[in-house]
Amino acid sequence: MNRQAFALLCGVGLFAFISYNLIRMPLLPLFAKSLGAEPEMIGFIVSASTLTGVFLKWPAGALSDIYDRRWLLLAGLLAFALPPFGYLLVDNVGWLIALRFAHGMATAVFGPIAMAVVADLYRGTRGAALGTYTAATQAGAMLGPLLGGWLVTVSGFPAAFVMAGILGCAALLLFLAIRLPPQIAHIASGNGVQAVVRDMTRGARTVMGNVRVLVTSATDGARQVANGALMAFLPIYVVSIGMDAAQAGILFGVQSVTSFVSRPTMGWASDRIGRPPLILVGLILCAAAITVIPFTKLFIGLLGLSALFGFGEAIVNAAAAALVADLSELKTLGSAMGMQGAIMDIGHASGPILAGVLIGAFGFEIAFPIIAGIVLMAAACFQVAITGRRFG
């Protein structure tokens, strides 16, 4: 991939994730609450799109090991562009949940395949390349909440939904301008559905037999538990202590800025000093930040903790994705990235649900430290399973 094509792919990721995150935070929890959803249901609504990824990311990644990845990327971008307009028609919680499942096809299909493309084409410097690409998507996660929080404050929910749809369409049009090289890892072993399923199953067995890939993916999934909890309930917490939706958007924006700035450097560092030590440091920083948040009432303090969490996320995400690629066979790279994405989504989906139950039962000051403990337990397991072995 030449530099221009890579830059355009990063631009596609930027616009797509601005669109997606404009709705996801802080708008979605507030919109769900306006429809009468209770905390437990808000957690499920926020998780619904992520649950789509749990079921679709691995099949999408596995198919990309067999067929041209460009067509699958196009399908994912259609899921970014079209569903935002559907929110204009939603007037009850049931339809909102259904639409969130459909909208989740965007990241479920596009996410792991784009990562596989980058990891495949930049094998010698994949940490830096993945860090740069994910920085672009993180820039979308930065700008989306800022734009969404501002739009819902000054113009209401409909204006935010329309803007999300426009940005999703922009990502689709930009992708059509890219001349990506053909992305066919290998040809199916035969014709028909049975041959495709056989090849996908073979790839799945290869990936599932790789313990280090599974442990690394599960570790990143634990980090996503904390991320999902914050995504769903930081806006609710902020409003409960007297702040507004725009300030909640700023907090997510600061988290995303920190992650955006840090990812390329952390990816570069993981290429040179090793990925496991950085992953451990990142997990500890994430756990520390989410533990302190419910004891913080000042906006400046929440800004600092959001930045700390974003930095920890940047370290873990850039290093973990590259480590999974390092440990995977080339012919099953898409399957491995899809499997990692599915495990991460399990964590991301369970985070809001778990947080909703814990907050409903015990409040923020107990719920968030419990979630931090899960992150630290994952760090301990990663230390035992990975760092004591020599990678080869």
Short mmCIF file of C-alpha atoms in Angstrom, two decimals:
data_model
loop_
_atom_site.label_atom_id
_atom_site.label_comp_id
_atom_site.label_asym_id
_atom_site.label_seq_id
_atom_site.Cartn_x
_atom_site.Cartn_y
_atom_site.Cartn_z
CA MET A 1 0.00 0.00 0.00
CA ASN A 2 1.46 3.38 -0.96
CA ARG A 3 1.43 6.32 1.39
CA GLN A 4 -1.44 8.06 -0.36
CA ALA A 5 -3.70 5.00 -0.15
CA PHE A 6 -2.78 4.49 3.51
CA ALA A 7 -3.53 8.15 4.26
CA LEU A 8 -6.91 7.85 2.54
CA LEU A 9 -7.71 4.68 4.48
CA CYS A 10 -6.93 6.57 7.69
CA GLY A 11 -9.29 9.30 6.46
CA VAL A 12 -12.04 6.73 5.91
CA GLY A 13 -11.54 5.51 9.47
CA LEU A 14 -11.65 9.09 10.74
CA PHE A 15 -15.01 9.99 9.15
CA ALA A 16 -16.57 6.60 9.86
CA PHE A 17 -15.74 6.73 13.55
CA ILE A 18 -16.76 10.37 13.93
CA SER A 19 -20.18 9.27 12.64
CA TYR A 20 -20.33 6.21 14.88
CA ASN A 21 -19.12 7.85 18.08
CA LEU A 22 -21.22 10.98 17.58
CA ILE A 23 -24.20 8.76 18.35
CA ARG A 24 -22.59 6.34 20.76
CA MET A 25 -21.38 8.80 23.41
CA PRO A 26 -22.67 10.88 25.11
CA LEU A 27 -25.80 11.07 22.93
CA LEU A 28 -26.96 7.44 23.13
CA PRO A 29 -27.29 7.06 26.93
CA LEU A 30 -29.08 10.39 27.12
CA PHE A 31 -31.39 9.51 24.21
CA ALA A 32 -32.19 6.16 25.82
CA LYS A 33 -32.93 7.89 29.10
CA SER A 34 -35.27 10.33 27.30
CA LEU A 35 -37.24 7.29 26.06
CA GLY A 36 -37.69 6.12 29.66
CA ALA A 37 -34.91 3.50 29.92
CA GLU A 38 -33.69 2.56 33.42
CA PRO A 39 -29.93 2.20 34.20
CA GLU A 40 -29.89 -1.55 33.57
CA MET A 41 -31.62 -1.08 30.20
CA ILE A 42 -29.31 1.82 29.27
CA GLY A 43 -26.36 -0.49 29.78
CA PHE A 44 -27.92 -3.08 27.47
CA ILE A 45 -28.78 -0.48 24.81
CA VAL A 46 -25.22 0.82 24.76
CA SER A 47 -23.98 -2.76 24.50
CA ALA A 48 -26.35 -3.81 21.71
CA SER A 49 -24.17 -2.66 18.80
CA THR A 50 -21.15 -4.25 20.43
CA LEU A 51 -22.98 -7.57 20.75
CA THR A 52 -23.30 -7.54 16.96
CA GLY A 53 -19.52 -7.49 16.81
CA VAL A 54 -19.30 -10.46 19.15
CA PHE A 55 -21.12 -12.59 16.59
CA LEU A 56 -19.93 -11.03 13.32
CA LYS A 57 -16.31 -9.94 13.75
CA TRP A 58 -14.77 -13.39 13.59
CA PRO A 59 -16.85 -14.55 10.56
CA ALA A 60 -16.08 -11.28 8.78
CA GLY A 61 -12.36 -11.61 9.50
CA ALA A 62 -12.37 -15.27 8.47
CA LEU A 63 -14.12 -14.48 5.18
CA SER A 64 -11.47 -11.85 4.51
CA ASP A 65 -8.87 -14.63 4.55
CA ILE A 66 -10.70 -16.19 1.59
CA TYR A 67 -12.25 -13.36 -0.41
CA ASP A 68 -11.18 -9.88 -1.49
CA ARG A 69 -11.21 -7.70 1.60
CA ARG A 70 -12.20 -4.60 -0.36
CA TRP A 71 -15.81 -5.78 -0.85
CA LEU A 72 -16.20 -6.57 2.83
CA LEU A 73 -14.85 -3.14 3.75
CA LEU A 74 -17.47 -1.61 1.45
CA ALA A 75 -20.24 -3.57 3.17
CA GLY A 76 -19.05 -2.33 6.55
CA LEU A 77 -19.05 1.28 5.37
CA LEU A 78 -22.66 1.00 4.18
CA ALA A 79 -23.51 0.11 7.78
CA PHE A 80 -21.84 3.34 8.92
CA ALA A 81 -23.70 5.46 6.35
CA LEU A 82 -27.33 4.28 6.48
CA PRO A 83 -28.44 3.42 10.08
CA PRO A 84 -27.94 6.93 11.58
CA PHE A 85 -30.94 8.19 9.62
CA GLY A 86 -33.05 5.44 11.21
CA TYR A 87 -32.73 7.01 14.66
CA LEU A 88 -35.02 9.80 13.45
CA LEU A 89 -37.87 7.26 13.40
CA VAL A 90 -37.23 5.69 16.82
CA ASP A 91 -39.81 6.49 19.50
CA ASN A 92 -39.43 3.60 21.97
CA VAL A 93 -36.75 1.51 23.62
CA GLY A 94 -37.53 -1.66 21.65
CA TRP A 95 -36.88 -0.06 18.26
CA LEU A 96 -33.76 1.62 19.64
CA ILE A 97 -32.31 -1.75 20.64
CA ALA A 98 -33.09 -3.22 17.21
CA LEU A 99 -31.44 -0.31 15.43
CA ARG A 100 -28.36 -0.53 17.65
CA PHE A 101 -27.91 -4.18 16.64
CA ALA A 102 -28.09 -3.16 12.98
CA HIS A 103 -25.74 -0.21 13.44
CA GLY A 104 -23.22 -2.53 15.09
CA MET A 105 -22.62 -4.20 11.72
CA ALA A 106 -20.48 -1.16 10.85
CA THR A 107 -17.62 -1.79 13.25
CA ALA A 108 -18.22 -5.56 13.24
CA VAL A 109 -17.37 -5.87 9.55
CA PHE A 110 -15.14 -2.88 8.84
CA GLY A 111 -13.05 -2.88 12.03
CA PRO A 112 -11.15 -6.21 11.98
CA ILE A 113 -10.77 -6.29 8.20
CA ALA A 114 -9.20 -2.83 8.04
CA MET A 115 -6.81 -3.87 10.81
CA ALA A 116 -5.91 -7.04 8.91
CA VAL A 117 -5.18 -5.01 5.77
CA VAL A 118 -2.80 -2.73 7.65
CA ALA A 119 -1.11 -5.57 9.59
CA ASP A 120 -0.63 -7.58 6.39
CA LEU A 121 0.90 -4.77 4.36
CA TYR A 122 3.19 -3.36 7.08
CA ARG A 123 4.64 -6.53 8.58
CA GLY A 124 8.01 -5.08 9.57
CA THR A 125 6.57 -1.97 11.25
CA ARG A 126 3.04 -3.09 12.03
CA GLY A 127 3.10 -1.62 15.52
CA ALA A 128 3.68 1.88 14.15
CA ALA A 129 1.27 1.36 11.22
CA LEU A 130 -1.51 0.00 13.41
CA GLY A 131 -0.87 2.77 15.90
CA THR A 132 -1.22 5.39 13.17
CA TYR A 133 -4.38 3.86 11.73
CA THR A 134 -6.02 3.41 15.12
CA ALA A 135 -5.02 6.99 15.95
CA ALA A 136 -7.12 8.08 12.99
CA THR A 137 -10.11 6.08 14.21
CA GLN A 138 -9.47 7.42 17.70
CA ALA A 139 -9.56 10.94 16.30
CA GLY A 140 -13.07 10.05 15.19
CA ALA A 141 -13.81 8.88 18.72
CA MET A 142 -12.46 12.24 19.90
CA LEU A 143 -14.43 14.48 17.55
CA GLY A 144 -17.64 12.44 17.59
CA PRO A 145 -18.53 12.99 21.26
CA LEU A 146 -17.59 16.66 21.08
CA LEU A 147 -19.77 17.20 18.04
CA GLY A 148 -22.56 15.01 19.39
CA GLY A 149 -22.61 16.66 22.81
CA TRP A 150 -22.66 20.12 21.23
CA LEU A 151 -25.38 19.27 18.68
CA VAL A 152 -27.72 17.68 21.22
CA THR A 153 -27.26 20.69 23.52
CA VAL A 154 -27.96 23.39 20.91
CA SER A 155 -30.17 21.62 18.34
CA GLY A 156 -31.52 18.41 19.85
CA PHE A 157 -31.27 14.75 18.93
CA PRO A 158 -32.51 14.93 15.27
CA ALA A 159 -29.74 17.27 14.14
CA ALA A 160 -27.13 14.97 15.67
CA PHE A 161 -28.55 11.90 13.91
CA VAL A 162 -28.58 13.64 10.53
CA MET A 163 -24.99 14.80 10.94
CA ALA A 164 -23.91 11.25 11.81
CA GLY A 165 -25.50 9.98 8.60
CA ILE A 166 -23.81 12.65 6.49
CA LEU A 167 -20.39 11.80 7.93
CA GLY A 168 -20.96 8.08 7.37
CA CYS A 169 -21.77 8.78 3.72
CA ALA A 170 -18.58 10.87 3.46
CA ALA A 171 -16.52 7.89 4.67
CA LEU A 172 -18.15 5.67 2.05
CA LEU A 173 -17.42 8.12 -0.78
CA LEU A 174 -13.81 8.56 0.34
CA PHE A 175 -13.28 4.78 0.35
CA LEU A 176 -14.51 4.59 -3.25
CA ALA A 177 -11.67 6.97 -4.19
CA ILE A 178 -8.97 4.66 -2.77
CA ARG A 179 -7.14 2.28 -5.06
CA LEU A 180 -6.37 -0.49 -2.62
CA PRO A 181 -4.47 -3.45 -4.05
CA PRO A 182 -6.44 -6.73 -4.21
CA GLN A 183 -6.65 -8.23 -0.74
CA ILE A 184 -7.03 -11.96 -1.35
CA ALA A 185 -5.13 -14.00 1.22
CA HIS A 186 -5.89 -17.34 -0.45
CA ILE A 187 -8.55 -18.95 -2.62
CA ALA A 188 -11.30 -21.14 -1.18
CA SER A 189 -10.49 -24.86 -1.33
CA GLY A 190 -13.63 -25.57 -3.33
CA ASN A 191 -16.90 -24.18 -4.64
CA GLY A 192 -20.05 -23.56 -2.66
CA VAL A 193 -20.98 -22.76 0.89
CA GLN A 194 -19.57 -25.99 2.32
CA ALA A 195 -16.08 -25.20 1.05
CA VAL A 196 -16.21 -21.71 2.54
CA VAL A 197 -17.43 -23.02 5.89
CA ARG A 198 -14.71 -25.69 5.85
CA ASP A 199 -12.00 -23.08 5.26
CA MET A 200 -13.42 -20.77 7.92
CA THR A 201 -13.57 -23.64 10.41
CA ARG A 202 -9.97 -24.61 9.66
CA GLY A 203 -8.89 -21.02 10.31
CA ALA A 204 -10.87 -20.92 13.53
CA ARG A 205 -9.19 -24.08 14.82
CA THR A 206 -5.79 -22.59 14.07
CA VAL A 207 -6.57 -19.39 15.92
CA MET A 208 -8.31 -21.08 18.87
CA GLY A 209 -5.30 -23.36 19.29
CA ASN A 210 -3.02 -20.36 19.70
CA VAL A 211 -3.16 -19.77 23.46
CA ARG A 212 -1.07 -16.61 23.34
CA VAL A 213 -3.42 -14.99 20.81
CA LEU A 214 -6.41 -15.84 23.00
CA VAL A 215 -4.79 -14.56 26.21
CA THR A 216 -3.73 -11.30 24.56
CA SER A 217 -7.21 -10.81 23.12
CA ALA A 218 -8.85 -11.57 26.46
CA THR A 219 -6.57 -9.06 28.17
CA ASP A 220 -7.63 -6.35 25.74
CA GLY A 221 -11.21 -7.48 26.30
CA ALA A 222 -10.86 -6.77 30.02
CA ARG A 223 -9.68 -3.26 29.18
CA GLN A 224 -12.82 -2.93 27.08
CA VAL A 225 -14.98 -3.83 30.07
CA ALA A 226 -13.78 -0.63 31.72
CA ASN A 227 -14.15 1.36 28.50
CA GLY A 228 -17.72 0.17 28.02
CA ALA A 229 -18.64 1.04 31.59
CA LEU A 230 -17.33 4.59 31.16
CA MET A 231 -18.98 4.98 27.77
CA ALA A 232 -22.40 4.10 29.18
CA PHE A 233 -22.31 5.71 32.61
CA LEU A 234 -19.79 8.55 32.67
CA PRO A 235 -22.43 10.85 31.06
CA ILE A 236 -24.96 9.77 33.68
CA TYR A 237 -22.46 10.36 36.49
CA VAL A 238 -21.47 13.76 35.11
CA VAL A 239 -25.09 14.92 34.88
CA SER A 240 -25.82 13.54 38.38
CA ILE A 241 -23.19 15.84 39.93
CA GLY A 242 -24.55 18.95 38.22
CA MET A 243 -22.75 19.09 34.88
CA ASP A 244 -24.29 18.89 31.38
CA ALA A 245 -24.09 16.82 28.19
CA ALA A 246 -21.57 19.16 26.57
CA GLN A 247 -19.17 18.67 29.49
CA ALA A 248 -19.59 14.91 29.23
CA GLY A 249 -18.68 15.20 25.58
CA ILE A 250 -15.56 17.16 26.49
CA LEU A 251 -14.46 14.41 28.88
CA PHE A 252 -14.77 11.78 26.15
CA GLY A 253 -13.03 14.15 23.79
CA VAL A 254 -10.07 14.57 26.15
CA GLN A 255 -9.86 10.80 26.57
CA SER A 256 -9.82 10.43 22.81
CA VAL A 257 -7.28 13.23 22.27
CA THR A 258 -4.87 11.59 24.67
CA SER A 259 -5.33 8.22 23.01
CA PHE A 260 -5.02 9.76 19.54
CA VAL A 261 -1.76 11.53 20.34
CA SER A 262 -0.26 8.50 22.10
CA ARG A 263 -1.11 5.61 19.78
CA PRO A 264 1.47 6.13 17.00
CA THR A 265 4.26 6.64 19.53
CA MET A 266 3.18 3.66 21.62
CA GLY A 267 2.94 1.49 18.50
CA TRP A 268 6.43 2.61 17.49
CA ALA A 269 7.69 1.89 21.01
CA SER A 270 6.19 -1.59 20.96
CA ASP A 271 8.12 -2.34 17.74
CA ARG A 272 11.35 -1.56 19.56
CA ILE A 273 11.11 -2.35 23.27
CA GLY A 274 8.54 -5.15 23.22
CA ARG A 275 4.77 -5.28 23.47
CA PRO A 276 4.00 -7.18 26.75
CA PRO A 277 5.57 -4.64 29.18
CA LEU A 278 3.62 -1.80 27.57
CA ILE A 279 0.37 -3.76 27.76
CA LEU A 280 0.84 -4.28 31.51
CA VAL A 281 1.53 -0.59 32.14
CA GLY A 282 -1.52 0.42 30.13
CA LEU A 283 -3.82 -1.90 32.06
CA ILE A 284 -2.63 -0.54 35.40
CA LEU A 285 -3.23 3.06 34.27
CA CYS A 286 -6.78 2.24 33.09
CA ALA A 287 -7.61 0.53 36.39
CA ALA A 288 -6.27 3.45 38.41
CA ALA A 289 -8.30 6.02 36.46
CA ILE A 290 -11.66 4.25 36.66
CA THR A 291 -11.18 3.58 40.39
CA VAL A 292 -10.84 7.29 41.22
CA ILE A 293 -13.53 8.72 38.91
CA PRO A 294 -16.57 8.19 41.21
CA PHE A 295 -14.75 9.97 44.05
CA THR A 296 -14.06 13.04 41.90
CA LYS A 297 -16.52 15.94 41.79
CA LEU A 298 -14.46 18.65 40.10
CA PHE A 299 -14.49 18.94 36.32
CA ILE A 300 -10.73 19.53 36.17
CA GLY A 301 -10.14 16.30 38.09
CA LEU A 302 -12.37 14.36 35.73
CA LEU A 303 -10.46 15.84 32.80
CA GLY A 304 -7.19 14.51 34.23
CA LEU A 305 -8.61 11.05 34.87
CA SER A 306 -10.13 10.89 31.39
CA ALA A 307 -6.74 11.75 29.93
CA LEU A 308 -5.06 9.06 32.06
CA PHE A 309 -7.55 6.43 30.95
CA GLY A 310 -7.07 7.46 27.33
CA PHE A 311 -3.29 7.09 27.62
CA GLY A 312 -3.63 3.63 29.17
CA GLU A 313 -6.04 2.62 26.40
CA ALA A 314 -3.63 3.83 23.72
CA ILE A 315 -0.81 1.73 25.13
CA VAL A 316 -2.87 -1.46 25.42
CA ASN A 317 -4.68 -1.19 22.11
CA ALA A 318 -1.69 -0.38 19.91
CA ALA A 319 0.54 -3.04 21.48
CA ALA A 320 -2.11 -5.77 21.78
CA ALA A 321 -3.25 -5.57 18.14
CA ALA A 322 0.32 -5.80 16.92
CA LEU A 323 1.08 -8.68 19.31
CA VAL A 324 -1.91 -10.66 18.01
CA ALA A 325 -0.68 -10.12 14.45
CA ASP A 326 2.86 -11.16 15.44
CA LEU A 327 1.60 -14.38 16.96
CA SER A 328 -0.72 -15.32 14.08
CA GLU A 329 -0.10 -17.26 10.90
CA LEU A 330 -0.25 -15.10 7.77
CA LYS A 331 -2.99 -17.16 6.13
CA THR A 332 -5.26 -16.75 9.17
CA LEU A 333 -4.45 -13.11 9.93
CA GLY A 334 -7.99 -11.93 9.18
CA SER A 335 -9.46 -14.67 11.34
CA ALA A 336 -7.12 -13.78 14.21
CA MET A 337 -7.93 -10.07 14.03
CA GLY A 338 -11.63 -10.92 13.85
CA MET A 339 -11.33 -13.23 16.84
CA GLN A 340 -9.53 -10.52 18.80
CA GLY A 341 -12.24 -8.05 17.85
CA ALA A 342 -14.98 -10.46 18.94
CA ILE A 343 -13.34 -11.05 22.33
CA MET A 344 -12.85 -7.31 22.78
CA ASP A 345 -16.52 -6.78 21.98
CA ILE A 346 -17.52 -9.35 24.57
CA GLY A 347 -15.68 -7.20 27.09
CA HIS A 348 -17.10 -3.98 25.67
CA ALA A 349 -20.65 -5.34 25.67
CA SER A 350 -20.42 -6.78 29.16
CA GLY A 351 -18.95 -3.57 30.60
CA PRO A 352 -22.14 -1.46 30.35
CA ILE A 353 -24.34 -4.38 31.41
CA LEU A 354 -22.15 -5.19 34.41
CA ALA A 355 -21.83 -1.53 35.33
CA GLY A 356 -25.58 -1.03 35.08
CA VAL A 357 -26.24 -3.91 37.47
CA LEU A 358 -23.52 -2.82 39.90
CA ILE A 359 -24.50 0.84 39.84
CA GLY A 360 -28.16 -0.04 40.31
CA ALA A 361 -27.25 -2.17 43.33
CA PHE A 362 -24.32 -0.34 44.95
CA GLY A 363 -23.81 3.04 43.28
CA PHE A 364 -20.84 4.44 41.38
CA GLU A 365 -18.36 4.42 44.29
CA ILE A 366 -18.43 0.63 44.56
CA ALA A 367 -19.21 -0.33 40.97
CA PHE A 368 -16.25 1.38 39.27
CA PRO A 369 -13.58 -0.02 41.65
CA ILE A 370 -14.98 -3.53 41.10
CA ILE A 371 -14.55 -3.06 37.35
CA ALA A 372 -11.01 -1.80 37.93
CA GLY A 373 -10.31 -5.00 39.85
CA ILE A 374 -11.31 -7.03 36.79
CA VAL A 375 -8.77 -5.12 34.72
CA LEU A 376 -6.02 -5.78 37.26
CA MET A 377 -6.87 -9.49 37.39
CA ALA A 378 -6.50 -9.59 33.60
CA ALA A 379 -3.10 -7.92 33.91
CA ALA A 380 -1.98 -10.57 36.40
CA CYS A 381 -3.14 -13.39 34.11
CA PHE A 382 -1.36 -11.81 31.15
CA GLN A 383 1.84 -11.55 33.19
CA VAL A 384 1.74 -15.26 34.01
CA ALA A 385 0.68 -16.53 30.59
CA ILE A 386 2.71 -14.32 28.26
CA THR A 387 5.70 -12.58 29.71
CA GLY A 388 7.31 -15.70 31.10
CA ARG A 389 7.68 -17.14 27.62
CA ARG A 390 9.96 -16.38 24.76
CA PHE A 391 8.18 -15.24 21.64
CA GLY A 392 9.16 -16.93 18.42
#
